[in-house]
mmCIF file with all atom_site columns, C-alpha atoms in Angstrom:
data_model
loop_
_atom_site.group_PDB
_atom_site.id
_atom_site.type_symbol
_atom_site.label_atom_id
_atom_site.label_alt_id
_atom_site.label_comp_id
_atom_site.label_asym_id
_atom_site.label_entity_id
_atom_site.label_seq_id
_atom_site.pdbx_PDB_ins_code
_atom_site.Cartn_x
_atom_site.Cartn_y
_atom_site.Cartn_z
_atom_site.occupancy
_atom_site.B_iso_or_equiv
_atom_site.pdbx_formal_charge
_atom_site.auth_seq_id
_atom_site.auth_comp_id
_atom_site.auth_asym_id
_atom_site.auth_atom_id
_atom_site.pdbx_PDB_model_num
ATOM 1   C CA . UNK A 1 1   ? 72.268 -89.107 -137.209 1.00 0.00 ? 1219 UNK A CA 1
ATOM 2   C CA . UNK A 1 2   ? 70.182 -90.519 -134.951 1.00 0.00 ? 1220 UNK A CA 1
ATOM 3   C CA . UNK A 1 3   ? 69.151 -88.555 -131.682 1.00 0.00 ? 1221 UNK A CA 1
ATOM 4   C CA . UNK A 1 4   ? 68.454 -90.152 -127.769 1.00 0.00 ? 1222 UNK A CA 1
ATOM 5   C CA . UNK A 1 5   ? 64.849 -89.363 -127.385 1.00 0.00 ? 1223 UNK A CA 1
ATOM 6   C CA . UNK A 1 6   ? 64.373 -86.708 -124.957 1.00 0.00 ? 1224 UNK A CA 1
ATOM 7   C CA . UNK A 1 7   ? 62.779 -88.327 -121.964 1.00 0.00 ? 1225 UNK A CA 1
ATOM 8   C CA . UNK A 1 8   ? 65.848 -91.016 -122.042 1.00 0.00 ? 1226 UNK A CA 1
ATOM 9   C CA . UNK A 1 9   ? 68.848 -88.809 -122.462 1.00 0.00 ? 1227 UNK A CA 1
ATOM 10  C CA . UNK A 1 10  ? 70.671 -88.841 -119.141 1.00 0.00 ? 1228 UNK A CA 1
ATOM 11  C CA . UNK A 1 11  ? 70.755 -85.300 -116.967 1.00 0.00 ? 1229 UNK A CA 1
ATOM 12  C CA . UNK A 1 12  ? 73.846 -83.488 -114.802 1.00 0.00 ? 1230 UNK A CA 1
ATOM 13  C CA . UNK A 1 13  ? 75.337 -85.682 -112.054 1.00 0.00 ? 1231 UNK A CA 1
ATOM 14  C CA . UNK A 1 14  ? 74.198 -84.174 -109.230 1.00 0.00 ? 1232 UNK A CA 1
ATOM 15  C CA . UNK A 1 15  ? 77.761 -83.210 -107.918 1.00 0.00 ? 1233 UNK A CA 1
ATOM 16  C CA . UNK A 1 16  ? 78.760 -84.119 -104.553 1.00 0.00 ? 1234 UNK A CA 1
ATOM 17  C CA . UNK A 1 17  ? 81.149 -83.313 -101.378 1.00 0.00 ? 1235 UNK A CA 1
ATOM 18  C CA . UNK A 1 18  ? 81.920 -85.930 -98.887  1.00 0.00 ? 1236 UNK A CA 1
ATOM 19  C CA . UNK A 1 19  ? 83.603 -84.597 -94.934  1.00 0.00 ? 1237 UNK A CA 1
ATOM 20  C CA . UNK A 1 20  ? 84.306 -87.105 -92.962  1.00 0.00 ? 1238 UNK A CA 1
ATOM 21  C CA . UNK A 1 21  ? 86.898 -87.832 -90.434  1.00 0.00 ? 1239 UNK A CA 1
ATOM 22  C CA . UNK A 1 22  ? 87.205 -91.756 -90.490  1.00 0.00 ? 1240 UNK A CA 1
ATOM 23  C CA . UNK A 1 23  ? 88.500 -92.958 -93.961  1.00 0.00 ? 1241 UNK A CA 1
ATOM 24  C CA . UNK A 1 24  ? 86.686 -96.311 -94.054  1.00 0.00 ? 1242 UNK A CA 1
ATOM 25  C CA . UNK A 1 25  ? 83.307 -94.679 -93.390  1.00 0.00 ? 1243 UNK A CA 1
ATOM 26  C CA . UNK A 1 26  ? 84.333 -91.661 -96.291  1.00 0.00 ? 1244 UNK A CA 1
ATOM 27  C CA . UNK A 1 27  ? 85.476 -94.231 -99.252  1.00 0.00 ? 1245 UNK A CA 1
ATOM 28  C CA . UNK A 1 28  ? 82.067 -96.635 -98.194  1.00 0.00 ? 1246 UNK A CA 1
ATOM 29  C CA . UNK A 1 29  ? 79.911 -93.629 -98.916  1.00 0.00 ? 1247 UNK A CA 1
ATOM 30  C CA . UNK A 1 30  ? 81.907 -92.150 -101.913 1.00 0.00 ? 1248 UNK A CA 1
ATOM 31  C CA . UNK A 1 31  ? 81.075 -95.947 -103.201 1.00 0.00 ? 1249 UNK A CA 1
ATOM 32  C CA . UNK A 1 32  ? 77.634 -96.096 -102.780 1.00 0.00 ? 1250 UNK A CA 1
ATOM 33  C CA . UNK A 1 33  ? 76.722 -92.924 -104.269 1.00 0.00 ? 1251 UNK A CA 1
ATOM 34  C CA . UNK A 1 34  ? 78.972 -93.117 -106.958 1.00 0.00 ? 1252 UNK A CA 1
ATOM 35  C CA . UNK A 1 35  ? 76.782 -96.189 -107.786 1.00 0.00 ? 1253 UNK A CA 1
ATOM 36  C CA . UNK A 1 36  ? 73.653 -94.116 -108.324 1.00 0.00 ? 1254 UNK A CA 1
ATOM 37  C CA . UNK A 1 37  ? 73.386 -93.019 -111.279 1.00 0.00 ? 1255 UNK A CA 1
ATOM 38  C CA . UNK A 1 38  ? 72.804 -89.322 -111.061 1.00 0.00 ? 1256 UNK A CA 1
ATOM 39  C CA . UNK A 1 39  ? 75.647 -88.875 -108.311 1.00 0.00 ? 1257 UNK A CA 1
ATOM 40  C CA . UNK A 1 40  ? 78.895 -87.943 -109.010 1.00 0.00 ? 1258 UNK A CA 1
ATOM 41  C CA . UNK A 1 41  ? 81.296 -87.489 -105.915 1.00 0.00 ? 1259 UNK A CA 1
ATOM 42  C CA . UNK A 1 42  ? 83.902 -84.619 -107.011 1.00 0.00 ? 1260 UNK A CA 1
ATOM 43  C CA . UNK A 1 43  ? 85.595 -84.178 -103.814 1.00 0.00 ? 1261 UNK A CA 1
ATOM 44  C CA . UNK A 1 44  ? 86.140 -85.879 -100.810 1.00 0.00 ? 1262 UNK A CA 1
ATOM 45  C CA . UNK A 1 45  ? 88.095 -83.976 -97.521  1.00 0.00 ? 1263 UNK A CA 1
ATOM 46  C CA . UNK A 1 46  ? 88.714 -85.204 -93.834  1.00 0.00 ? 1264 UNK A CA 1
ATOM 47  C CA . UNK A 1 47  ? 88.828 -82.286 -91.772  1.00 0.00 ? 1265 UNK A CA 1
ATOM 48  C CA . UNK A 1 48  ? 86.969 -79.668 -91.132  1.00 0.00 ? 1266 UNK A CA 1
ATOM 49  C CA . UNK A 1 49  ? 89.027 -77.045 -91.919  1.00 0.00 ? 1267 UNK A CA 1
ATOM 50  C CA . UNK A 1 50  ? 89.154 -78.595 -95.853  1.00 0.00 ? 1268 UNK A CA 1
ATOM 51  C CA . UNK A 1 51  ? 85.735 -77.818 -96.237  1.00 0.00 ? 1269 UNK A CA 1
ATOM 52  C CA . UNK A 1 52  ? 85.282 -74.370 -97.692  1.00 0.00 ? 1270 UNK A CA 1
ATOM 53  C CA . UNK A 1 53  ? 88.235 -74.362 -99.921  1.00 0.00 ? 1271 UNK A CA 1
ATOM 54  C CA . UNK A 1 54  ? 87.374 -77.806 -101.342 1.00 0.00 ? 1272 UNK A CA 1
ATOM 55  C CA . UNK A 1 55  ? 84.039 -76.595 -102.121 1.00 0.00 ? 1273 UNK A CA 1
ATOM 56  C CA . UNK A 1 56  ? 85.400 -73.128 -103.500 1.00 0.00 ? 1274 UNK A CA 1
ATOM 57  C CA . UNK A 1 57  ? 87.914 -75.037 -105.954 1.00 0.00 ? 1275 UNK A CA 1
ATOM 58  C CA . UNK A 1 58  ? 85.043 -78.377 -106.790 1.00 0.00 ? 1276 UNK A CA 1
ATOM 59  C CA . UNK A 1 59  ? 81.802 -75.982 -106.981 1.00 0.00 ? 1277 UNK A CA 1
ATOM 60  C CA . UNK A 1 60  ? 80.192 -78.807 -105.850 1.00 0.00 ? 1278 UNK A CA 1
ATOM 61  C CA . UNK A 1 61  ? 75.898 -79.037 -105.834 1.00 0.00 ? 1279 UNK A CA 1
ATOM 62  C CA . UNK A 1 62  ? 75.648 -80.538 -102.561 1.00 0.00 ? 1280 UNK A CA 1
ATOM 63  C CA . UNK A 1 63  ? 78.036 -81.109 -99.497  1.00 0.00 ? 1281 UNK A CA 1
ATOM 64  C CA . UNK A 1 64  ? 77.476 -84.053 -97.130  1.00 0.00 ? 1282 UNK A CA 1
ATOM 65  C CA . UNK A 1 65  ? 79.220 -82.956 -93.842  1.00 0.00 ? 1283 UNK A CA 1
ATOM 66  C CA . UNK A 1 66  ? 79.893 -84.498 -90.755  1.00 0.00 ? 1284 UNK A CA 1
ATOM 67  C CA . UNK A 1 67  ? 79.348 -83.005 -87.418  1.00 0.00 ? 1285 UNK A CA 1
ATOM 68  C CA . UNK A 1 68  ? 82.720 -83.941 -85.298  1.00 0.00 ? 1286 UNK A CA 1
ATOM 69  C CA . UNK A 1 69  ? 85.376 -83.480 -87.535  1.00 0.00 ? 1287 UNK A CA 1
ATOM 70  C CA . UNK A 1 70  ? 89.080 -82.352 -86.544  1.00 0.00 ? 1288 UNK A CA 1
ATOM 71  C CA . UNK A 1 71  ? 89.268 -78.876 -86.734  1.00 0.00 ? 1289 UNK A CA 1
ATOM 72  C CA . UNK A 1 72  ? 86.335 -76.727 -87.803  1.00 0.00 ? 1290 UNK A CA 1
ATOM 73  C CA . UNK A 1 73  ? 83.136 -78.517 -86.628  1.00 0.00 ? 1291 UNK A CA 1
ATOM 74  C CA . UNK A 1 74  ? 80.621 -79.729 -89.637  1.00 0.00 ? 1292 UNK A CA 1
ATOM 75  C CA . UNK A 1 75  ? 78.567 -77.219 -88.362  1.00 0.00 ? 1293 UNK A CA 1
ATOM 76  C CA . UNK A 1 76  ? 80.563 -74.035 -88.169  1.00 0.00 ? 1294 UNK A CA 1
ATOM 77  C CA . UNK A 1 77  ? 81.182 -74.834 -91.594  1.00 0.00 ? 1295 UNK A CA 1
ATOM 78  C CA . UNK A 1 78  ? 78.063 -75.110 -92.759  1.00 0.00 ? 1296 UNK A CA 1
ATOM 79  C CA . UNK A 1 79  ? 78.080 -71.357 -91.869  1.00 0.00 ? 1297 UNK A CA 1
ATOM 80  C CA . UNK A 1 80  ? 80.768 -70.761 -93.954  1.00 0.00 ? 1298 UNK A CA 1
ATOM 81  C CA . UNK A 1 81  ? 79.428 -72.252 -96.833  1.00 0.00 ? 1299 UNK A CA 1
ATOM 82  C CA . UNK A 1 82  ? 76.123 -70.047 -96.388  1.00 0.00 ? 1300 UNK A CA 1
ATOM 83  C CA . UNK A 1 83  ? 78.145 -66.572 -96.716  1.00 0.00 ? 1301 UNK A CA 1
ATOM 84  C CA . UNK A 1 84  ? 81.199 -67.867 -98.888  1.00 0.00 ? 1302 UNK A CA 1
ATOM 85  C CA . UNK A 1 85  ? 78.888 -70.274 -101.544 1.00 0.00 ? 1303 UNK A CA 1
ATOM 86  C CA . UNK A 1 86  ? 75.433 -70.088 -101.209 1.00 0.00 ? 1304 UNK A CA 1
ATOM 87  C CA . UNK A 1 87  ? 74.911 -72.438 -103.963 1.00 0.00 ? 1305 UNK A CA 1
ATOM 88  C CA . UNK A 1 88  ? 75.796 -75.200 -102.646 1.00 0.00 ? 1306 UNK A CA 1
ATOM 89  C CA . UNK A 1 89  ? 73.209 -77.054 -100.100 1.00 0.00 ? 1307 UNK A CA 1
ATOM 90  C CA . UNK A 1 90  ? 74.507 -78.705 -97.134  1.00 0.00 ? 1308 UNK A CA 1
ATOM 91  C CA . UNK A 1 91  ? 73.468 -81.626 -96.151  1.00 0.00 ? 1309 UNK A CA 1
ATOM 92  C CA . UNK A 1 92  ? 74.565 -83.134 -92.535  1.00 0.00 ? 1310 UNK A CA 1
ATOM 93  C CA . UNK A 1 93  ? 75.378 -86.508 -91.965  1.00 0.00 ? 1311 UNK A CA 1
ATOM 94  C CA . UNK A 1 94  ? 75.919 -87.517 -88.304  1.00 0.00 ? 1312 UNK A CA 1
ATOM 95  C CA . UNK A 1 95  ? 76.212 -90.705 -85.825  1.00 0.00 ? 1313 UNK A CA 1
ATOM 96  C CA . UNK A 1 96  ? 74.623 -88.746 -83.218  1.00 0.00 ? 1314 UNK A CA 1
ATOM 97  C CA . UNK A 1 97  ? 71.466 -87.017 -83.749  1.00 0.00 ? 1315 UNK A CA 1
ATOM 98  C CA . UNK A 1 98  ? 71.022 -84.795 -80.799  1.00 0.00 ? 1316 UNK A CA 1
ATOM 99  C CA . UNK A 1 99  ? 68.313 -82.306 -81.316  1.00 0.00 ? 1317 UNK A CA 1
ATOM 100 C CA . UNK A 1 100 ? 70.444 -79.363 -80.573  1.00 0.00 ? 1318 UNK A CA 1
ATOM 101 C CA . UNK A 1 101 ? 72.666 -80.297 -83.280  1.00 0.00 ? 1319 UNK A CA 1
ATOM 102 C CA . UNK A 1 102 ? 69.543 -80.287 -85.412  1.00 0.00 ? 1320 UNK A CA 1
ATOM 103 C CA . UNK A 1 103 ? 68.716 -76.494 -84.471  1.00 0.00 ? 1321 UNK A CA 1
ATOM 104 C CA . UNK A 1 104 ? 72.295 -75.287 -84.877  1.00 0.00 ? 1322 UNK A CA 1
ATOM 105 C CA . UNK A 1 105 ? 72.461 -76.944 -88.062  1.00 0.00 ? 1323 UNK A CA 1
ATOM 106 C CA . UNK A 1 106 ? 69.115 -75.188 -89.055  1.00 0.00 ? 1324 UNK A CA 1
ATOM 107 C CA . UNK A 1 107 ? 70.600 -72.041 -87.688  1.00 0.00 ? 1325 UNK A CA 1
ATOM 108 C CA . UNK A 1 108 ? 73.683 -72.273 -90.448  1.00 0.00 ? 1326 UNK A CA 1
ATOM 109 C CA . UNK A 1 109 ? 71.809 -72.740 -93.309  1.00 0.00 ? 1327 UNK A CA 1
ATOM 110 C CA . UNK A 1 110 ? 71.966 -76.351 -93.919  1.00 0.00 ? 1328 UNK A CA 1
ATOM 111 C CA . UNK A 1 111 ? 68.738 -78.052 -95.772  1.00 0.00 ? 1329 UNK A CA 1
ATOM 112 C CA . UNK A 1 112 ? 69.018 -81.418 -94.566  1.00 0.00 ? 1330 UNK A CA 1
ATOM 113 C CA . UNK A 1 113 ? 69.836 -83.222 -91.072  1.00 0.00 ? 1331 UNK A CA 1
ATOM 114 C CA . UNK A 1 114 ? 70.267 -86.962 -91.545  1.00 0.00 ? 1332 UNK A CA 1
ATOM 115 C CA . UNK A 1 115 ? 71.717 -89.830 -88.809  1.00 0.00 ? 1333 UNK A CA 1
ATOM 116 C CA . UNK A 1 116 ? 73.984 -92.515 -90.660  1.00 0.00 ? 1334 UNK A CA 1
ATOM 117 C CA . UNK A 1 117 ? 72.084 -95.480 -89.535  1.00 0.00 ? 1335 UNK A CA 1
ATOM 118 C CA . UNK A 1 118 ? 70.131 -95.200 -92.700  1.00 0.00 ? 1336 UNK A CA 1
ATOM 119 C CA . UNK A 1 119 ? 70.122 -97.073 -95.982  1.00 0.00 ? 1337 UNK A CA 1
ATOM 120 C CA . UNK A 1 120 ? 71.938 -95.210 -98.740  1.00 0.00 ? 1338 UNK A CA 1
ATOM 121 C CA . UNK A 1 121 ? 69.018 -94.833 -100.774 1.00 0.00 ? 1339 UNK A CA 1
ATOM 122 C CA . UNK A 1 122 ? 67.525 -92.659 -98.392  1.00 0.00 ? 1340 UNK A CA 1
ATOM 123 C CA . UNK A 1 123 ? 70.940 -90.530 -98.463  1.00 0.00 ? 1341 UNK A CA 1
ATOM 124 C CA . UNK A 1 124 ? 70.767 -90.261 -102.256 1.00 0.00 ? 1342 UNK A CA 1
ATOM 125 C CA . UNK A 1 125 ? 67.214 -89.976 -102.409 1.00 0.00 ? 1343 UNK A CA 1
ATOM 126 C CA . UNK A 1 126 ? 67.790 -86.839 -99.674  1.00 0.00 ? 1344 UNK A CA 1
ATOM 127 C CA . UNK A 1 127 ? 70.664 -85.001 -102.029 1.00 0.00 ? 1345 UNK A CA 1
ATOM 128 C CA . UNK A 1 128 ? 68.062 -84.954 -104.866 1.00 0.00 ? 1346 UNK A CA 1
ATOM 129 C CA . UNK A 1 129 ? 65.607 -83.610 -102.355 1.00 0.00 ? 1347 UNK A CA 1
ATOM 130 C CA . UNK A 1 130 ? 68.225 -81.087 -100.979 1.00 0.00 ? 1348 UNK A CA 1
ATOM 131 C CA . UNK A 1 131 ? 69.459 -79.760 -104.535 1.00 0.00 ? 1349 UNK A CA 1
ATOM 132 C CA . UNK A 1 132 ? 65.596 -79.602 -105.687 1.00 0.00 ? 1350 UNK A CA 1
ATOM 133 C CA . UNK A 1 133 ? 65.173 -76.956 -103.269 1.00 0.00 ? 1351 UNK A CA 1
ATOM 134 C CA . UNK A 1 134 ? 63.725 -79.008 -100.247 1.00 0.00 ? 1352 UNK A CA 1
ATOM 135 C CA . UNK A 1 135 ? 64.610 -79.292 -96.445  1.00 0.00 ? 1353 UNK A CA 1
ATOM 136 C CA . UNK A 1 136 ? 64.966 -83.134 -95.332  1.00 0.00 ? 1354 UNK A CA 1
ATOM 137 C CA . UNK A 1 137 ? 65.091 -83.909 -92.019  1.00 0.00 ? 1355 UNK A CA 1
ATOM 138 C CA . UNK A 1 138 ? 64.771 -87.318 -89.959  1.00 0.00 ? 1356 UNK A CA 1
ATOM 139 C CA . UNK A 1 139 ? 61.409 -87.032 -88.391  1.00 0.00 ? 1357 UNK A CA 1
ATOM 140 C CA . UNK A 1 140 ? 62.287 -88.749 -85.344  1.00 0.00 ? 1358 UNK A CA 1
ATOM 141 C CA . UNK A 1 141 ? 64.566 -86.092 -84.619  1.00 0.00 ? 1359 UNK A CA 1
ATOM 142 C CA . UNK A 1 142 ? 62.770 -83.379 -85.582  1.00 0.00 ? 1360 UNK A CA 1
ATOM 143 C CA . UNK A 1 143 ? 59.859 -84.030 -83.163  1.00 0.00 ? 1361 UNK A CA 1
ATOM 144 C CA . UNK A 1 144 ? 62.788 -84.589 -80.071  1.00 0.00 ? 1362 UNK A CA 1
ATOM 145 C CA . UNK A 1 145 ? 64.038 -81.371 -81.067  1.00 0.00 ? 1363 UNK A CA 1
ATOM 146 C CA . UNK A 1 146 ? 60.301 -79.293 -81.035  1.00 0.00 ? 1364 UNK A CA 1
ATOM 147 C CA . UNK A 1 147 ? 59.964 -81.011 -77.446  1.00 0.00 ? 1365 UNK A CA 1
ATOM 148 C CA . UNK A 1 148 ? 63.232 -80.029 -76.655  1.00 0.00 ? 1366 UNK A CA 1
ATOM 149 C CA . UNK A 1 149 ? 63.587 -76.182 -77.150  1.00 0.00 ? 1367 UNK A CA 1
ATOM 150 C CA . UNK A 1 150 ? 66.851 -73.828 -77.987  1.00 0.00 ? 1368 UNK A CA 1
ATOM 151 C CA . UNK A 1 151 ? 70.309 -74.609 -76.253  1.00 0.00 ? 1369 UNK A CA 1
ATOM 152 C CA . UNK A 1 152 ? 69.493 -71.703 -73.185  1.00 0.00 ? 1370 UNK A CA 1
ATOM 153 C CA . UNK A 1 153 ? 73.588 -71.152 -73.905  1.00 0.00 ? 1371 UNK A CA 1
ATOM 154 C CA . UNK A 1 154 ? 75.188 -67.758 -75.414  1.00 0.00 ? 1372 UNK A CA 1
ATOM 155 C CA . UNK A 1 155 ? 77.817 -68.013 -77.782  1.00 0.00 ? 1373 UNK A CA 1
ATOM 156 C CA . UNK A 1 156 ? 80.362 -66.836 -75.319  1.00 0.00 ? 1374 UNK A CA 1
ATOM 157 C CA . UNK A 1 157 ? 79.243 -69.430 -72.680  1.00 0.00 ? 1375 UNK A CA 1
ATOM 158 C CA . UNK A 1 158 ? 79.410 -72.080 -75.583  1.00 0.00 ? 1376 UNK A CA 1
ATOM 159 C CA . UNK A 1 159 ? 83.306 -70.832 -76.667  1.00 0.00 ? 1377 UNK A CA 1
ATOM 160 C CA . UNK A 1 160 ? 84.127 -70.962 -72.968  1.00 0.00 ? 1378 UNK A CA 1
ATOM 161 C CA . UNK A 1 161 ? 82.889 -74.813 -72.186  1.00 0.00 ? 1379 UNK A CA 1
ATOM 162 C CA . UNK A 1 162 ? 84.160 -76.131 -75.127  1.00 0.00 ? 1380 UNK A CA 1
ATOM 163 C CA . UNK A 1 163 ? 87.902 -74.079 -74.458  1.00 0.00 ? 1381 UNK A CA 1
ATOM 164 C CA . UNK A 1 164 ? 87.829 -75.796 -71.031  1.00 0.00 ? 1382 UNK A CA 1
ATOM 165 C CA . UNK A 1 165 ? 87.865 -79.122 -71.995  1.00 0.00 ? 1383 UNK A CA 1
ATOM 166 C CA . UNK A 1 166 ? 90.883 -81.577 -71.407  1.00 0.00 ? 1384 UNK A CA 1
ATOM 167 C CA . UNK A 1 167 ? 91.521 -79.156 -68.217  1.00 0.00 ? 1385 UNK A CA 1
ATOM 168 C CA . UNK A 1 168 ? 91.980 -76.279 -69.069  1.00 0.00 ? 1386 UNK A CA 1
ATOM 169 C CA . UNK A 1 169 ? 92.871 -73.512 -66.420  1.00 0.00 ? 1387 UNK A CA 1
ATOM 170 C CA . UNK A 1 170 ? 91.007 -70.000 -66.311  1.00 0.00 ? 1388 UNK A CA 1
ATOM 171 C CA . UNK A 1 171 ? 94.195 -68.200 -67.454  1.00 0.00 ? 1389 UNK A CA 1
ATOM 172 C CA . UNK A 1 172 ? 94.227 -70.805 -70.353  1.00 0.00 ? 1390 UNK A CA 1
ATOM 173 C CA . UNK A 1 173 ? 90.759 -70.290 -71.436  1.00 0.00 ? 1391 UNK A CA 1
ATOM 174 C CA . UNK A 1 174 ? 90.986 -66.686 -71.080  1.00 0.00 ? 1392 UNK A CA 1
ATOM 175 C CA . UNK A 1 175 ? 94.346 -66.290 -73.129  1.00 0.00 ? 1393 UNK A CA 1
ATOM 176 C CA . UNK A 1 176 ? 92.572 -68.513 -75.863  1.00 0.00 ? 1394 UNK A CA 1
ATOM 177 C CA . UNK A 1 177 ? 89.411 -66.441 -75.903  1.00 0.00 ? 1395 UNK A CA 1
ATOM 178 C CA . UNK A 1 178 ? 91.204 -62.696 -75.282  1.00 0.00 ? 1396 UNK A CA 1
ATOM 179 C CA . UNK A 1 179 ? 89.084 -62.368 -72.210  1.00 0.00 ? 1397 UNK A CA 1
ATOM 180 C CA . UNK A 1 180 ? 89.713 -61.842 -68.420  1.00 0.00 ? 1398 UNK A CA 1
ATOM 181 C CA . UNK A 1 181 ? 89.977 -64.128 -65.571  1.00 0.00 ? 1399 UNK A CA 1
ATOM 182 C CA . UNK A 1 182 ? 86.729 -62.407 -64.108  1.00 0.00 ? 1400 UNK A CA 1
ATOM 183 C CA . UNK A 1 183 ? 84.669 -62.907 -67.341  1.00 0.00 ? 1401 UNK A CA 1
ATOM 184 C CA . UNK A 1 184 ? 85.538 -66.697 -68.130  1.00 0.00 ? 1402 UNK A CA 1
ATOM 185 C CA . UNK A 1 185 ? 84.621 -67.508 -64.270  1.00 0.00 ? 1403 UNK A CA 1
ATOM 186 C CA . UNK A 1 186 ? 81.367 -65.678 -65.242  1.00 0.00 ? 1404 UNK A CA 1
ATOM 187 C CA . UNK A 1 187 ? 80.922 -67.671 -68.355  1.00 0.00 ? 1405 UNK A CA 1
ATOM 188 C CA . UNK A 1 188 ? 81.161 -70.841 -66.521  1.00 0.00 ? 1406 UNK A CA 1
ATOM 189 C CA . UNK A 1 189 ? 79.203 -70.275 -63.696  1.00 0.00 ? 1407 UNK A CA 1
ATOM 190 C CA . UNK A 1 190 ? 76.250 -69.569 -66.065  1.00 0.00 ? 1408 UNK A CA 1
ATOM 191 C CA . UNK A 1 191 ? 76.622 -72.014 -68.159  1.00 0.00 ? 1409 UNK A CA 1
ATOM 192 C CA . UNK A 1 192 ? 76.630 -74.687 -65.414  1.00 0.00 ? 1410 UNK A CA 1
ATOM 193 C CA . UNK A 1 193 ? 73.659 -73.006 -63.678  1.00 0.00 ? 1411 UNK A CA 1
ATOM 194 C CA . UNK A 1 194 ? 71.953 -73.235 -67.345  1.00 0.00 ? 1412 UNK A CA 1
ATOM 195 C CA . UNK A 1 195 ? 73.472 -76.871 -67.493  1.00 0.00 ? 1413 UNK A CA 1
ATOM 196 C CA . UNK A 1 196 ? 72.089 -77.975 -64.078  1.00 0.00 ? 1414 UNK A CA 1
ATOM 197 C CA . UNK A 1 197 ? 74.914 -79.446 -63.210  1.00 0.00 ? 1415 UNK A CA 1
ATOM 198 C CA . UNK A 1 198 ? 77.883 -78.873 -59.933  1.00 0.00 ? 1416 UNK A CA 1
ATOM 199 C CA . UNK A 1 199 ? 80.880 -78.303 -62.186  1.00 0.00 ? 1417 UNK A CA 1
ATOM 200 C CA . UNK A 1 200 ? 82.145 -76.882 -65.663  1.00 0.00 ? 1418 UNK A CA 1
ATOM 201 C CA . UNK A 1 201 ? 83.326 -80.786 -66.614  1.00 0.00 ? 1419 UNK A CA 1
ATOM 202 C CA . UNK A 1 202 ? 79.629 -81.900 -66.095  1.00 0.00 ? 1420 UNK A CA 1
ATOM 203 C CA . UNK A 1 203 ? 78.383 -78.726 -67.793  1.00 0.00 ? 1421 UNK A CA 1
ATOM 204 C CA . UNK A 1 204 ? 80.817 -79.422 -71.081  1.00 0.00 ? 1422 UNK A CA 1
ATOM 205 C CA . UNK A 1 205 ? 79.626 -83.415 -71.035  1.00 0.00 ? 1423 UNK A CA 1
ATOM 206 C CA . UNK A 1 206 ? 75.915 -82.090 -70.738  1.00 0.00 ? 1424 UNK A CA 1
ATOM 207 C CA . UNK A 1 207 ? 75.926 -79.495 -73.222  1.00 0.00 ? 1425 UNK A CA 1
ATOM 208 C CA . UNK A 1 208 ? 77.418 -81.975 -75.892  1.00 0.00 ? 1426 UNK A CA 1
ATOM 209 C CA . UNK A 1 209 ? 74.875 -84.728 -75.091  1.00 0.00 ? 1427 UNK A CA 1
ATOM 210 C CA . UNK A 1 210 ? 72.537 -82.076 -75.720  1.00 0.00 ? 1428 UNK A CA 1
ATOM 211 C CA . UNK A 1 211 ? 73.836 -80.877 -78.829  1.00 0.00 ? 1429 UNK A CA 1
ATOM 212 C CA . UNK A 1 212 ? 74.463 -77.560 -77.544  1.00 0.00 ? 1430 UNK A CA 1
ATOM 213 C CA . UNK A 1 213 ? 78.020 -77.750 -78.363  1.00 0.00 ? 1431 UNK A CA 1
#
């Protein structure tokens, strides 16, 4: 019988998770990767909260997550995937690269911080990179978010601004987070001190321009 030499036999697909919220954008990318010809998309999910379990039941080698998805944020489950399958490498894919997103992202474990505006080759060429061990990051960003520094925001005062969006009362936000009255007033006056701005609406729209959300 006669054998593929070595050096032309093909490898593994490198095995791949796709989150993201907007279908068109999800089956485009599933496309294009599919097309390379180490890449082999075994799952794709459009909330956040379908993250973990998808990668739990797929095993997948990387996972290519959005930031802003319904439900659990890119980002928080990047986290997740750190404690519940460390094997997998996270990669995240985003429209907006804010450099506090970038630091967060850092901060849960992922290995690579991308902005879509790329060409796809880049993408694939940054799974490789990811799987192989590496942290990829767009270098633009990267620099913005050295000049930058940390989001100045505690976890609490980050729960708080993002539970009073859409108008939330104090009593609302408080009931949500299993605080008092006393301590979400607190938690918003710091964070719009922190925020430099006159009120917790301009304090939530600040903190997610800066990524700190």
């Amino acid at each position: 019988m006669n054998e593929t030499p070595r050096e032309h036999r093909p490898g593994p697909s490198v095995r791949v998770l796709l989150a993201e919220d907007q279908g068109m954008m999800r089956g485009a990318l599933a496309l294009l990767l599919g097309m390379e010809p180490d890449i082999e998309v075994v799952a794709q999910v459009g909330t956040g909260d379908a993250i973990v379990d998808a990668v739990l039941t797929h095993r997948p080698d990387v996972a290519l997550l959005d930031i802003e998805l319904p439900g659990m944020s890119g980002l928080d489950a990047a986290a997740e995937l750190r404690e519940q399958a460390p094997g997998c490498r996270v990669l995240i894919l985003t429209t907006f690269g804010r450099p506090g997103h970038l630091r967060r992202a850092m901060d849960a474990g992922a290995a690579g911080f991308l902005v879509k505006d790329g060409p796809v080759e880049e993408l694939a060429t940054a799974v490789r990179r990811v799987l192989a061990g590496e942290t990829v990051v767009d270098p633009g960003l990267a620099a913005a978010a050295l000049s930058a520094g940390p989001s100045p925001l505690t976890a609490r005062e980050r729960d708080v601004l993002r539970e009073s969006a859409g108008g939330a009362t104090v009593a609302d936000i408080a009931a949500r987070l299993h605080l008092s009255g006393s301590t979400v007033r607190n938690h918003l006056s710091s964070a719009i001190g922190k925020t430099s701005t006159r009120n917790r609406t301009e304090a939530l729209h600040e903190a997610r321009q800066r990524g700190w959300l």
